[in-house]
Amino acid sequence: MSEQFAFHARPVANPAMTVTFGSARFTVLTERVIRLEYDPNGRFEDRASQTVWFRHQPEVPFSAHESDDALRIETASLVLHYSGDKPFSSDNLALTVKATGVQWKPGSVDIDNLKGTTRTLDMVHGSAPLTDGIVSRSGWHLLDDSATLVLNADNWLEPRASSGTDWYFFAYGHDYKAALRDYCAISGAMPLIPRWILGNWWSRFHAYTQAELTDLIRNFEQHDLPLSVCIIDMDWHITKTGNESSGWTGYTWNRDLFSDPQAMIDFLHSKGLRTALNLHPADGIHNHEAQYRAMAARMGIDPDSGKPVPFDITDPTFVRAYFELLHHPYEAMGVDFWWLDWQQGLTCKIPGLDPLWLINHLHYLDMARDTTRRPFIFSRWGNEGHQRYPIGFSGDSYMTWESLRFQPYLTATASNVAYGWWSHDIGGHISGNGDTELFARWVQFGVFSPVLRIHTTKGEFYDQRPWAFESADIRETLRESLQLRHALIPYIYTMARRAQSESLPLLLPMYYEYPEANEAYACPQQYLFGSELIAAPFVDPIDPDTNRARQVVWLPPGDWYRFDTGEHVPGNRWHVVYGALRDIPVFARAGAIVPMGPKGGSGGIGNPRDLHIHVFAGADGEFTLYEDDGASLAYRDGAFAETKIRQTVTGDGLTVTIDAARGDLTVLPAERRITLHVHGVTAADAAALADGVHVPSDSVYDPDREMLTVSTAPVTPAQTLVVRLSAGGRTFLSRRDRTRETVFDLLRAFRLHTGVRNRLADLLDSPNPDPAKIAPYTITMRDSQVRALCEVLYDAGIHYVPDTHHPTLLVLWNNRDDQGITYRYGDAYLWFGGVNTSHEHGTAPRFKAFAPRIQTWRHGSIGEHVRRTQWSLQVGYHQWAATVEAYREDAP
């Protein structure tokens, strides 16, 4: 193959880390990962496989002892025992994970696996089954690489020389971060993506004309809606072909829509946008294509015959022509990347090969031929090792709340296979009922997801242009969300660098930081958004009776703040969040530092001249901002800058230090205006010094948000800026109890008789409202209103979470250990001809999670299964409940 398809790999392990024992070979790759091979003929594989490229790892201490016919290998994390000289089985092979004491043998089933991801959400309404991931509460994972193909000296795939066993055993205990580091170390790192990927994308399956698309982009500008990417979907090419082609595949501009394609691309670039063309390559190249004659000649087909050139990604001759004739000329025009929309099957001419793997692999390497820019592709997930090929397109999702509800869980859980750059159809692609609130909530999730790409399908009523909605609240919510996303790019891009260097994706499930907390495994709709934030987007509609959306979040031990309102929220407990349309439940820990750019309607994807730093008081903290040119590979040679930002608690104040930037300062603005937003404080005096010299600054205090904003005169990146805040002996931290404000906000929002609201307000406007006095008024209230009032007043509640890897999840909490709050649980399992029930009741525990599994039971021709689970909480006369039903049929 061409040199452009060469790739960097170190597949041959260090001989010093390898032990051969009869027909078995064992290779210590890290202290937590060991490779296990068995081949009766002693033919072991040293070439890179589709999954594993880097077996040559630094040496780590280990011991190997042979006695009689047995072998014992020990590292700091595992112990291996193997006896005899036979294929691996539970009779002759065992590994012990030191961190947990768990012993694994071949055939062990990992019931505690925390799952990975899926190829696509096409045609999926709600949840979808996920693959197993590297990460498991069991503390181990077996990666079976025996059936993958290998890459030969010509950089091409071929079958293995051996049909034996090729396993990789991971023994990490609960150090999930180490598991990801080891996985990426042997299979390949997550590349650093271009910075502009992190801005807002516009995409629609719609036959835009050149004039329409130009007007669309100008409308985004006029409405102060920032964009960074505009995708041109499949109608860019000829679709009415007049031959056997389906029209989905195409490589020739549709001149009826785009009379001057070069001018179109130049216009997008002039607006600071990158662009991609949609690609469905399966149908090959037919004789209506402008490139047909050249392709046919290259493939030995008579161009005058009109016979189509079949798509064959397994043929090196076709591959070279495919890129050189069909793709490179468009890239020379300015097409920045391709949307690889492969939906056409799992087989090809190479037995055992999923063609998507090879398509992604070759397209990524082809983009890498230009060493002045960072390669990336936009395609579906192609199994383990695909963290090497960001970013992912998750498919055509349905426009339903069920689909939105699943995506936060799916996105964070994909980190368990290091697939950290999912791009969803934000807003949904098809179906639905035109729910504008759903679209707004989906965009809010998009703000706190890897990629915010709005995409929908054709049709008059699939119009998701933000300015086209009738509701002013929806339009303003979308504007605020899209502007917030661009403002967050400095923070998110730093996390992109973390992903590349530390193998930690932007979104992580809570158990990565809190593996020993059972609560961390019972909150699938929230996730760590980078190192400083926890996000738990609203994924259910506003309740018509409370007029508020509801979400439940678990906050780990420590002090936390609402990112939007600055409200102090204590940790080590569950919290219910009720929010209006514009609210997004996001939390920052005390000590957190979040660098951002200004909010506005411009592109805003570069290193900002106006740097806004959000500081959350109450603990010391540190954050290192990473910046480079955002697009080239020069960062590999040191063309990047890092700026350390620190906050230090003082006696009656806080000191924020922004160190002089280290590294290549040419990638930064010559001067920067710094604005500090200090959350959780009272009014205070501020003094700013650059390299010890006073710098003019302005301060504004917002008592509602308990936030002090300090803006300084411009300083250079080479200067150290110190801002000292002092309350002058007064209390500096401000942690106003906002319970009363929350309750009264709910009462204002409730659809409830005004007289009842007024009476409740009188009763609740006291430190310890008497439940007995409140109870009579709840008779006139809806269940959702009683629940909201009780959850806020008594700090206890129930939450039902569907659509995770469990059929149902129920969470119960009683944060105050209030003995007056009791619970009752009933579980009924009904089947053809019988019923099983179980009950629990008593004082509500501080925390309990329940995930019933629907069992398989068969009787006669069809067995019907219904599990009905009911929880209720009660305090005084108030009761609020959750009921879940799950249904399943099993054929004989």
Coordinates of N, CA and C in Angstrom, one line a residue, residues 117-124 339 378-381 391-397 407 410-411 419 421-426 453:
T117 N -20.1 0.7 24.8 CA -21.0 1.6 23.9 C -21.6 0.7 22.9
T118 N -22.1 1.3 21.8 CA -22.8 0.6 20.7 C -22.4 1.2 19.4
R119 N -22.6 0.5 18.3 CA -22.2 0.9 17.0 C -23.1 2.1 16.5
T120 N -24.4 2.0 16.8 CA -25.2 3.1 16.2 C -26.6 3.1 17.0
L121 N -27.2 4.3 17.0 CA -28.6 4.4 17.5 C -29.6 4.5 16.4
D122 N -29.2 4.1 15.2 CA -30.2 4.1 14.1 C -31.4 3.2 14.5
M123 N -32.6 3.7 14.2 CA -33.8 3.0 14.5 C -34.0 2.6 15.9
V124 N -33.3 3.3 16.8 CA -33.4 3.0 18.3 C -34.3 4.0 18.9
W339 N -18.0 13.2 6.3 CA -19.0 12.4 7.1 C -19.2 11.1 6.5
F378 N -15.3 11.3 10.9 CA -16.6 11.5 11.5 C -17.4 10.2 11.1
S379 N -17.5 9.2 11.9 CA -18.0 7.9 11.5 C -18.6 7.2 12.7
R380 N -19.1 6.0 12.5 CA -19.6 5.2 13.5 C -18.5 4.4 14.2
W381 N -18.8 4.0 15.4 CA -17.9 3.2 16.2 C -17.6 1.8 15.6
I391 N -14.0 11.4 15.3 CA -15.0 11.4 16.3 C -16.2 10.4 15.8
G392 N -17.1 10.1 16.8 CA -18.1 9.2 16.4 C -19.5 9.8 16.1
F393 N -20.1 9.2 15.1 CA -21.5 9.6 14.7 C -22.4 8.5 15.3
S394 N -23.3 8.9 16.2 CA -24.1 7.8 16.8 C -25.4 7.4 16.1
G395 N -25.7 8.0 14.9 CA -26.8 7.6 14.1 C -28.0 8.4 14.2
D396 N -29.0 8.0 13.6 CA -30.3 8.7 13.4 C -31.2 8.5 14.6
S397 N -31.1 9.2 15.6 CA -31.9 9.0 16.8 C -33.4 9.5 16.6
Q407 N -29.2 9.2 26.3 CA -27.9 9.7 25.7 C -26.8 10.1 26.8
L410 N -25.3 6.8 27.9 CA -24.6 6.2 26.8 C -23.2 6.9 26.6
T411 N -23.3 8.2 26.6 CA -22.1 9.0 26.3 C -21.0 8.9 27.4
Y419 N -14.0 5.6 24.3 CA -14.6 6.3 23.2 C -15.2 7.6 23.7
W421 N -15.5 10.7 22.2 CA -15.9 11.8 21.4 C -17.1 11.5 20.6
W422 N -18.2 11.0 21.2 CA -19.4 10.8 20.6 C -20.1 12.1 20.1
S423 N -20.6 12.1 18.9 CA -21.4 13.2 18.4 C -22.8 12.7 18.1
H424 N -23.8 13.2 18.8 CA -25.2 12.7 18.7 C -25.9 13.7 17.7
D425 N -27.1 13.2 17.2 CA -28.0 14.1 16.5 C -28.7 14.9 17.6
I426 N -28.1 16.1 17.9 CA -28.7 16.9 19.0 C -30.1 17.4 18.5
R453 N -23.9 19.0 17.8 CA -24.2 19.0 16.4 C -25.7 18.8 16.2

